Amino acid sequence: MTASPLLGQLMEALRCLPGVGPKSAQRMALHLLERDRPGGTRLAQALESAIERIGRCEQCRDLTEDPVCRICSDSRRDTSLLCVVESPSDVLAIEQATGYRGLYFVLMGRLSPLDGIGPEDLGLDELDRRLKDRTPAELIIATNPTVEGEATAIYLQRMASSYGIRATRISHGVPLGGELEFTDQSTIAHAFSSRLLVE
Amino acid sequence: MTASPLLGQLMEALRCLPGVGPKSAQRMALHLLERDRPGGTRLAQALESAIERIGRCEQCRDLTEDPVCRICSDSRRDTSLLCVVESPSDVLAIEQATGYRGLYFVLMGRLSPLDGIGPEDLGLDELDRRLKDRTPAELIIATNPTVEGEATAIYLQRMASSYGIRATRISHGVPLGGELEFTDQSTIAHAFSSRLLVE
Ligand SMILES: [Zn+2]
Ligand SMILES: [Zn+2]
């Protein structure tokens, strides 16, 4: 039996977090209650504000509490480059890893006819209007190298070409610092078939 | 740059959880916002209630939202057995693993003169009054097998003996299902020196 029903509820509620099983939930709940109540209060408030106020950017569909997100509304960004990604975490990854200064369009998914996910579900009609009205010089396709991500990439490539926009695709292959021995077979096969001529 | 300051704040706030680094915090924040807002709201509320309402049990010092916790106030528990543990997680572990039906006393720490943690910090004065006023038949000492836990155990053993109470200590050794090969040396040494005669 448990000495405190509220503690039991907190441990249960923590399990909504990905990767948190019963043991970690217990450790987290006891840590907050015994050692970091101010941190727990800040977390509760951050959760409430984020869930209540964060919606989608009108222009790029990324998560934001503003009508237009901080990236889209930053006048220093290069509007001639538009990078299409599947999810908000891809935007974070590119912002953290690269010096990219263009804009984004976030699909919030990928084409998957079997799951009933078609172009409208990914805002591709919005993207179409945008390519027409505020035509970028280059459309950078950064969908993931999965079957569905590739199908989405081909769809995007055709959209770009219908407006005469240059489309590029980020490269895929053996990760830098990776070793062939520890790279999965399909990555090796892809890297092999998309090999480039060197001098 | 980040598209949403509130998302950044949520990722930062999640890092108060033990074992959560920047990558997991990001994954958790995006999971809640994209896929489980009701879960996030429940978590915020559970955190707030727990932090606001959970204090210590007047009798056993365990975490609880009641003046006296559910275990201490359960008339079906055996009041002749009192088990002393270091922390609330030890109570949970014993409740989950055993059929123990006695009561607990939670030290919320262990004796550590070097850190300035003395008997009063662990409520040992309260425990002393309890042993005098509501003398149990047996004091089960379940502090951890560390140097400080052992020192605490010896202190508890003397308290029990001063009131003529039988003191027992939970056993330590090679874990069931464990193998000597993968057991640390001090556990093996302890298991060896506390070996029991078998028929
Ligand atoms: Zn935006
Ligand atoms: Zn209690």
Short mmCIF file of N, CA and C in Angstrom, two decimals, chain A residues 1-7 9-11 13-14 16-20 23 26-28 30-34 36-37 39-51 53-55 62-66 69-71 74 77 87-89 92 95-96 108, chain B residues 1-7 9-11 13-14 16-20 23 26-28 30-34 36-37 39-51 53-55 62-66 69-71 74 77 87-89 92 95-96 108:
data_model
loop_
_atom_site.label_atom_id
_atom_site.label_comp_id
_atom_site.label_asym_id
_atom_site.label_seq_id
_atom_site.Cartn_x
_atom_site.Cartn_y
_atom_site.Cartn_z
N MET A 1 0.85 -1.20 0.00
CA MET A 1 0.00 0.00 0.00
C MET A 1 0.88 1.24 0.00
N THR A 2 0.31 2.37 -0.40
CA THR A 2 1.10 3.59 -0.44
C THR A 2 0.68 4.52 0.69
N ALA A 3 1.69 5.19 1.25
CA ALA A 3 1.43 6.08 2.38
C ALA A 3 0.71 7.34 1.93
N SER A 4 0.80 7.67 0.61
CA SER A 4 0.26 8.94 0.10
C SER A 4 -0.36 8.77 -1.27
N PRO A 5 -1.70 8.83 -1.37
CA PRO A 5 -2.35 8.75 -2.68
C PRO A 5 -1.87 9.83 -3.66
N LEU A 6 -1.61 11.04 -3.18
CA LEU A 6 -1.15 12.11 -4.08
C LEU A 6 0.20 11.78 -4.68
N LEU A 7 1.06 11.14 -3.89
CA LEU A 7 2.37 10.71 -4.41
C LEU A 7 2.15 9.66 -5.50
N GLN A 9 -0.45 9.41 -7.43
CA GLN A 9 -0.96 10.10 -8.61
C GLN A 9 0.15 10.79 -9.38
N LEU A 10 1.09 11.40 -8.63
CA LEU A 10 2.20 12.08 -9.30
C LEU A 10 3.06 11.08 -10.06
N MET A 11 3.33 9.92 -9.44
CA MET A 11 4.15 8.92 -10.12
C MET A 11 3.44 8.45 -11.39
N ALA A 13 1.22 10.19 -13.16
CA ALA A 13 1.17 11.28 -14.14
C ALA A 13 2.51 11.45 -14.85
N LEU A 14 3.61 11.18 -14.14
CA LEU A 14 4.95 11.33 -14.76
C LEU A 14 5.16 10.33 -15.90
N CYS A 16 3.42 9.85 -18.36
CA CYS A 16 3.06 10.36 -19.69
C CYS A 16 4.32 10.81 -20.44
N LEU A 17 5.43 10.97 -19.73
CA LEU A 17 6.68 11.38 -20.38
C LEU A 17 7.29 10.18 -21.11
N PRO A 18 7.76 10.40 -22.35
CA PRO A 18 8.33 9.26 -23.11
C PRO A 18 9.58 8.72 -22.42
N GLY A 19 9.68 7.40 -22.36
CA GLY A 19 10.86 6.76 -21.78
C GLY A 19 10.82 6.68 -20.27
N VAL A 20 9.70 7.06 -19.65
CA VAL A 20 9.62 7.03 -18.18
C VAL A 20 8.73 5.87 -17.73
N LYS A 23 9.75 2.77 -12.39
CA LYS A 23 10.92 3.04 -11.54
C LYS A 23 11.39 4.49 -11.67
N GLN A 26 8.96 6.95 -10.08
CA GLN A 26 9.09 6.99 -8.62
C GLN A 26 10.30 7.83 -8.20
N ARG A 27 11.42 7.59 -8.89
CA ARG A 27 12.64 8.33 -8.57
C ARG A 27 12.43 9.83 -8.79
N MET A 28 11.75 10.19 -9.91
CA MET A 28 11.51 11.60 -10.21
C MET A 28 10.60 12.24 -9.17
N LEU A 30 9.98 11.37 -6.04
CA LEU A 30 10.63 11.51 -4.73
C LEU A 30 11.71 12.57 -4.77
N HIS A 31 12.45 12.64 -5.88
CA HIS A 31 13.48 13.68 -6.01
C HIS A 31 12.85 15.07 -5.88
N LEU A 32 11.77 15.30 -6.63
CA LEU A 32 11.13 16.62 -6.59
C LEU A 32 10.61 16.93 -5.18
N LEU A 33 9.93 15.97 -4.55
CA LEU A 33 9.33 16.24 -3.25
C LEU A 33 10.35 16.38 -2.14
N GLU A 34 11.43 15.58 -2.22
CA GLU A 34 12.40 15.61 -1.13
C GLU A 34 13.48 16.67 -1.34
N ASP A 36 13.70 19.07 -4.53
CA ASP A 36 13.60 20.21 -5.43
C ASP A 36 12.15 20.64 -5.68
N ARG A 37 11.49 21.06 -4.63
CA ARG A 37 10.10 21.53 -4.80
C ARG A 37 10.03 22.80 -5.66
N GLY A 39 11.85 23.53 -8.20
CA GLY A 39 11.97 23.05 -9.58
C GLY A 39 10.67 22.41 -10.05
N GLY A 40 10.01 21.68 -9.16
CA GLY A 40 8.74 21.04 -9.50
C GLY A 40 7.66 22.07 -9.78
N THR A 41 7.65 23.13 -8.99
CA THR A 41 6.66 24.20 -9.19
C THR A 41 6.91 24.91 -10.52
N ARG A 42 8.19 25.18 -10.81
CA ARG A 42 8.52 25.81 -12.10
C ARG A 42 8.08 24.91 -13.25
N LEU A 43 8.30 23.61 -13.11
CA LEU A 43 7.92 22.67 -14.16
C LEU A 43 6.40 22.67 -14.37
N ALA A 44 5.65 22.67 -13.26
CA ALA A 44 4.18 22.69 -13.37
C ALA A 44 3.73 23.93 -14.11
N GLN A 45 4.35 25.08 -13.79
CA GLN A 45 3.94 26.33 -14.43
C GLN A 45 4.35 26.36 -15.90
N ALA A 46 5.57 25.85 -16.19
CA ALA A 46 6.03 25.84 -17.58
C ALA A 46 5.13 24.95 -18.43
N LEU A 47 4.72 23.80 -17.86
CA LEU A 47 3.82 22.90 -18.57
C LEU A 47 2.50 23.57 -18.86
N GLU A 48 1.94 24.21 -17.84
CA GLU A 48 0.64 24.85 -18.02
C GLU A 48 0.68 25.95 -19.07
N SER A 49 1.68 26.83 -18.99
CA SER A 49 1.78 27.92 -19.97
C SER A 49 1.97 27.37 -21.36
N ALA A 50 2.88 26.40 -21.49
CA ALA A 50 3.19 25.89 -22.83
C ALA A 50 1.95 25.24 -23.44
N ILE A 51 1.26 24.41 -22.63
CA ILE A 51 0.10 23.68 -23.17
C ILE A 51 -1.04 24.64 -23.50
N ARG A 53 -0.72 27.96 -24.22
CA ARG A 53 -0.46 29.05 -25.16
C ARG A 53 0.23 28.65 -26.46
N ILE A 54 0.87 27.49 -26.50
CA ILE A 54 1.59 27.16 -27.73
C ILE A 54 0.67 26.55 -28.78
N GLY A 55 0.65 27.19 -29.94
CA GLY A 55 -0.10 26.68 -31.09
C GLY A 55 0.85 26.55 -32.27
N ASP A 62 5.32 25.72 -37.41
CA ASP A 62 6.11 25.26 -36.26
C ASP A 62 5.35 25.62 -34.97
N LEU A 63 5.74 24.97 -33.87
CA LEU A 63 5.13 25.26 -32.57
C LEU A 63 5.56 26.66 -32.11
N THR A 64 4.61 27.47 -31.68
CA THR A 64 4.93 28.81 -31.18
C THR A 64 3.75 29.39 -30.42
N GLU A 65 4.03 30.29 -29.47
CA GLU A 65 2.97 30.96 -28.73
C GLU A 65 2.55 32.26 -29.43
N ASP A 66 3.27 32.65 -30.50
CA ASP A 66 2.93 33.86 -31.24
C ASP A 66 2.16 33.48 -32.50
N CYS A 69 5.90 32.81 -35.71
CA CYS A 69 6.99 32.43 -34.81
C CYS A 69 8.20 33.36 -34.89
N ARG A 70 9.13 33.19 -33.93
CA ARG A 70 10.29 34.06 -33.86
C ARG A 70 11.19 33.96 -35.08
N ILE A 71 11.22 32.79 -35.69
CA ILE A 71 12.08 32.64 -36.86
C ILE A 71 11.45 33.34 -38.06
N ASP A 74 11.65 37.11 -37.91
CA ASP A 74 12.98 37.72 -37.79
C ASP A 74 13.41 38.27 -39.16
N ARG A 77 16.43 36.96 -41.30
CA ARG A 77 16.50 35.65 -41.96
C ARG A 77 16.39 35.84 -43.47
N SER A 87 9.19 17.82 -38.69
CA SER A 87 8.72 18.11 -37.33
C SER A 87 9.51 19.23 -36.66
N PRO A 88 8.95 19.81 -35.59
CA PRO A 88 9.63 20.87 -34.86
C PRO A 88 11.02 20.45 -34.36
N SER A 89 11.20 19.17 -34.04
CA SER A 89 12.51 18.76 -33.55
C SER A 89 13.56 18.86 -34.67
N LEU A 92 14.78 22.42 -34.60
CA LEU A 92 15.75 22.59 -33.50
C LEU A 92 17.09 21.98 -33.88
N GLU A 95 18.82 24.23 -36.49
CA GLU A 95 19.26 25.48 -35.87
C GLU A 95 20.49 25.26 -34.99
N GLN A 96 20.51 24.11 -34.28
CA GLN A 96 21.63 23.85 -33.37
C GLN A 96 22.90 23.44 -34.12
N MET A 108 4.74 18.66 -39.98
CA MET A 108 4.10 17.97 -38.86
C MET A 108 3.66 16.57 -39.29
N MET B 1 18.49 29.61 -33.24
CA MET B 1 17.46 30.30 -32.46
C MET B 1 16.24 29.41 -32.31
N THR B 2 15.40 29.72 -31.33
CA THR B 2 14.21 28.89 -31.14
C THR B 2 12.97 29.63 -31.61
N ALA B 3 12.06 28.86 -32.20
CA ALA B 3 10.84 29.46 -32.74
C ALA B 3 9.90 29.89 -31.62
N SER B 4 10.08 29.30 -30.40
CA SER B 4 9.13 29.52 -29.31
C SER B 4 9.84 29.60 -27.96
N PRO B 5 9.93 30.81 -27.37
CA PRO B 5 10.53 30.93 -26.03
C PRO B 5 9.87 30.05 -24.99
N LEU B 6 8.55 29.90 -25.04
CA LEU B 6 7.86 29.06 -24.05
C LEU B 6 8.28 27.60 -24.17
N LEU B 7 8.51 27.15 -25.39
CA LEU B 7 8.99 25.78 -25.59
C LEU B 7 10.39 25.64 -24.97
N GLN B 9 11.53 27.38 -22.46
CA GLN B 9 11.38 27.36 -21.00
C GLN B 9 10.93 25.99 -20.51
N LEU B 10 10.04 25.36 -21.26
CA LEU B 10 9.55 24.03 -20.85
C LEU B 10 10.69 23.02 -20.89
N MET B 11 11.52 23.09 -21.94
CA MET B 11 12.64 22.15 -22.04
C MET B 11 13.59 22.37 -20.87
N ALA B 13 12.82 23.64 -17.90
CA ALA B 13 12.16 23.24 -16.64
C ALA B 13 12.17 21.71 -16.47
N LEU B 14 12.06 20.98 -17.58
CA LEU B 14 12.05 19.52 -17.49
C LEU B 14 13.38 18.97 -16.97
N CYS B 16 14.87 19.69 -14.38
CA CYS B 16 14.93 19.50 -12.92
C CYS B 16 14.69 18.02 -12.59
N LEU B 17 14.19 17.24 -13.57
CA LEU B 17 13.96 15.82 -13.31
C LEU B 17 15.29 15.07 -13.36
N PRO B 18 15.51 14.15 -12.38
CA PRO B 18 16.80 13.44 -12.36
C PRO B 18 16.95 12.58 -13.60
N GLY B 19 18.15 12.58 -14.18
CA GLY B 19 18.44 11.76 -15.35
C GLY B 19 17.94 12.35 -16.66
N VAL B 20 17.45 13.60 -16.64
CA VAL B 20 16.94 14.22 -17.86
C VAL B 20 17.91 15.29 -18.35
N LYS B 23 18.73 16.54 -24.41
CA LYS B 23 18.09 15.76 -25.47
C LYS B 23 16.76 15.17 -25.01
N GLN B 26 14.07 17.84 -24.55
CA GLN B 26 13.49 18.25 -25.84
C GLN B 26 12.46 17.22 -26.33
N ARG B 27 12.85 15.94 -26.23
CA ARG B 27 11.95 14.89 -26.69
C ARG B 27 10.66 14.89 -25.86
N MET B 28 10.80 15.08 -24.54
CA MET B 28 9.62 15.10 -23.67
C MET B 28 8.71 16.28 -23.99
N LEU B 30 8.42 18.07 -26.74
CA LEU B 30 7.75 17.95 -28.04
C LEU B 30 6.70 16.84 -28.01
N HIS B 31 7.00 15.76 -27.30
CA HIS B 31 6.00 14.69 -27.20
C HIS B 31 4.71 15.21 -26.57
N LEU B 32 4.86 15.93 -25.45
CA LEU B 32 3.67 16.44 -24.77
C LEU B 32 2.90 17.41 -25.65
N LEU B 33 3.61 18.34 -26.30
CA LEU B 33 2.93 19.36 -27.09
C LEU B 33 2.31 18.81 -28.36
N GLU B 34 2.99 17.85 -28.98
CA GLU B 34 2.48 17.34 -30.25
C GLU B 34 1.51 16.19 -30.08
N ASP B 36 0.45 14.64 -26.56
CA ASP B 36 -0.26 14.31 -25.33
C ASP B 36 -0.47 15.53 -24.42
N ARG B 37 -1.20 16.52 -24.92
CA ARG B 37 -1.47 17.70 -24.09
C ARG B 37 -2.31 17.35 -22.87
N GLY B 39 -2.18 14.66 -21.10
CA GLY B 39 -1.22 14.08 -20.15
C GLY B 39 -0.38 15.17 -19.51
N GLY B 40 0.03 16.15 -20.28
CA GLY B 40 0.84 17.25 -19.76
C GLY B 40 0.07 18.08 -18.75
N THR B 41 -1.21 18.31 -19.03
CA THR B 41 -2.05 19.07 -18.10
C THR B 41 -2.23 18.29 -16.80
N ARG B 42 -2.48 16.97 -16.92
CA ARG B 42 -2.60 16.15 -15.71
C ARG B 42 -1.31 16.19 -14.90
N LEU B 43 -0.17 16.14 -15.59
CA LEU B 43 1.12 16.17 -14.90
C LEU B 43 1.30 17.49 -14.16
N ALA B 44 0.96 18.60 -14.82
CA ALA B 44 1.09 19.92 -14.18
C ALA B 44 0.25 19.97 -12.91
N GLN B 45 -0.98 19.45 -13.01
CA GLN B 45 -1.87 19.48 -11.84
C GLN B 45 -1.38 18.56 -10.73
N ALA B 46 -0.91 17.37 -11.09
CA ALA B 46 -0.42 16.42 -10.09
C ALA B 46 0.79 17.01 -9.37
N LEU B 47 1.67 17.68 -10.12
CA LEU B 47 2.84 18.31 -9.52
C LEU B 47 2.42 19.38 -8.53
N GLU B 48 1.51 20.24 -8.97
CA GLU B 48 1.07 21.33 -8.10
C GLU B 48 0.44 20.82 -6.81
N SER B 49 -0.49 19.87 -6.93
CA SER B 49 -1.14 19.34 -5.73
C SER B 49 -0.12 18.69 -4.82
N ALA B 50 0.74 17.86 -5.39
CA ALA B 50 1.70 17.12 -4.56
C ALA B 50 2.61 18.09 -3.83
N ILE B 51 3.14 19.08 -4.55
CA ILE B 51 4.09 20.00 -3.93
C ILE B 51 3.41 20.86 -2.88
N ARG B 53 0.59 20.08 -1.16
CA ARG B 53 -0.09 19.40 -0.07
C ARG B 53 0.70 18.31 0.64
N ILE B 54 1.75 17.78 0.02
CA ILE B 54 2.46 16.68 0.68
C ILE B 54 3.46 17.18 1.70
N GLY B 55 3.30 16.73 2.93
CA GLY B 55 4.25 17.04 3.99
C GLY B 55 4.73 15.73 4.60
N ASP B 62 7.06 9.73 7.02
CA ASP B 62 6.99 9.45 5.58
C ASP B 62 6.25 10.61 4.90
N LEU B 63 6.40 10.70 3.56
CA LEU B 63 5.70 11.72 2.80
C LEU B 63 4.20 11.40 2.77
N THR B 64 3.37 12.40 3.04
CA THR B 64 1.92 12.20 2.98
C THR B 64 1.19 13.54 2.99
N GLU B 65 -0.01 13.55 2.40
CA GLU B 65 -0.83 14.77 2.42
C GLU B 65 -1.74 14.81 3.64
N ASP B 66 -1.76 13.72 4.43
CA ASP B 66 -2.58 13.67 5.63
C ASP B 66 -1.71 13.94 6.86
N CYS B 69 -0.21 9.33 7.98
CA CYS B 69 -0.27 8.69 6.66
C CYS B 69 -1.19 7.48 6.63
N ARG B 70 -1.47 6.99 5.41
CA ARG B 70 -2.40 5.87 5.24
C ARG B 70 -1.92 4.60 5.92
N ILE B 71 -0.61 4.40 5.98
CA ILE B 71 -0.10 3.19 6.62
C ILE B 71 -0.26 3.28 8.13
N ASP B 74 -3.84 2.90 9.32
CA ASP B 74 -4.54 1.67 8.95
C ASP B 74 -4.59 0.73 10.16
N ARG B 77 -2.83 -2.77 10.38
CA ARG B 77 -1.38 -3.00 10.44
C ARG B 77 -0.99 -3.47 11.84
N SER B 87 14.55 6.19 3.77
CA SER B 87 13.81 7.12 2.90
C SER B 87 12.46 6.56 2.45
N PRO B 88 11.58 7.44 1.95
CA PRO B 88 10.27 7.01 1.47
C PRO B 88 10.37 5.94 0.38
N SER B 89 11.43 5.98 -0.44
CA SER B 89 11.53 4.97 -1.49
C SER B 89 11.77 3.58 -0.89
N LEU B 92 8.34 2.23 -0.09
CA LEU B 92 7.71 1.74 -1.32
C LEU B 92 8.30 0.39 -1.72
N GLU B 95 7.04 -2.32 0.69
CA GLU B 95 5.61 -2.59 0.47
C GLU B 95 5.40 -3.39 -0.82
N GLN B 96 6.20 -3.07 -1.86
CA GLN B 96 6.02 -3.75 -3.14
C GLN B 96 6.58 -5.18 -3.12
N MET B 108 14.58 9.79 6.82
CA MET B 108 14.86 10.84 5.84
C MET B 108 16.35 11.18 5.87
#
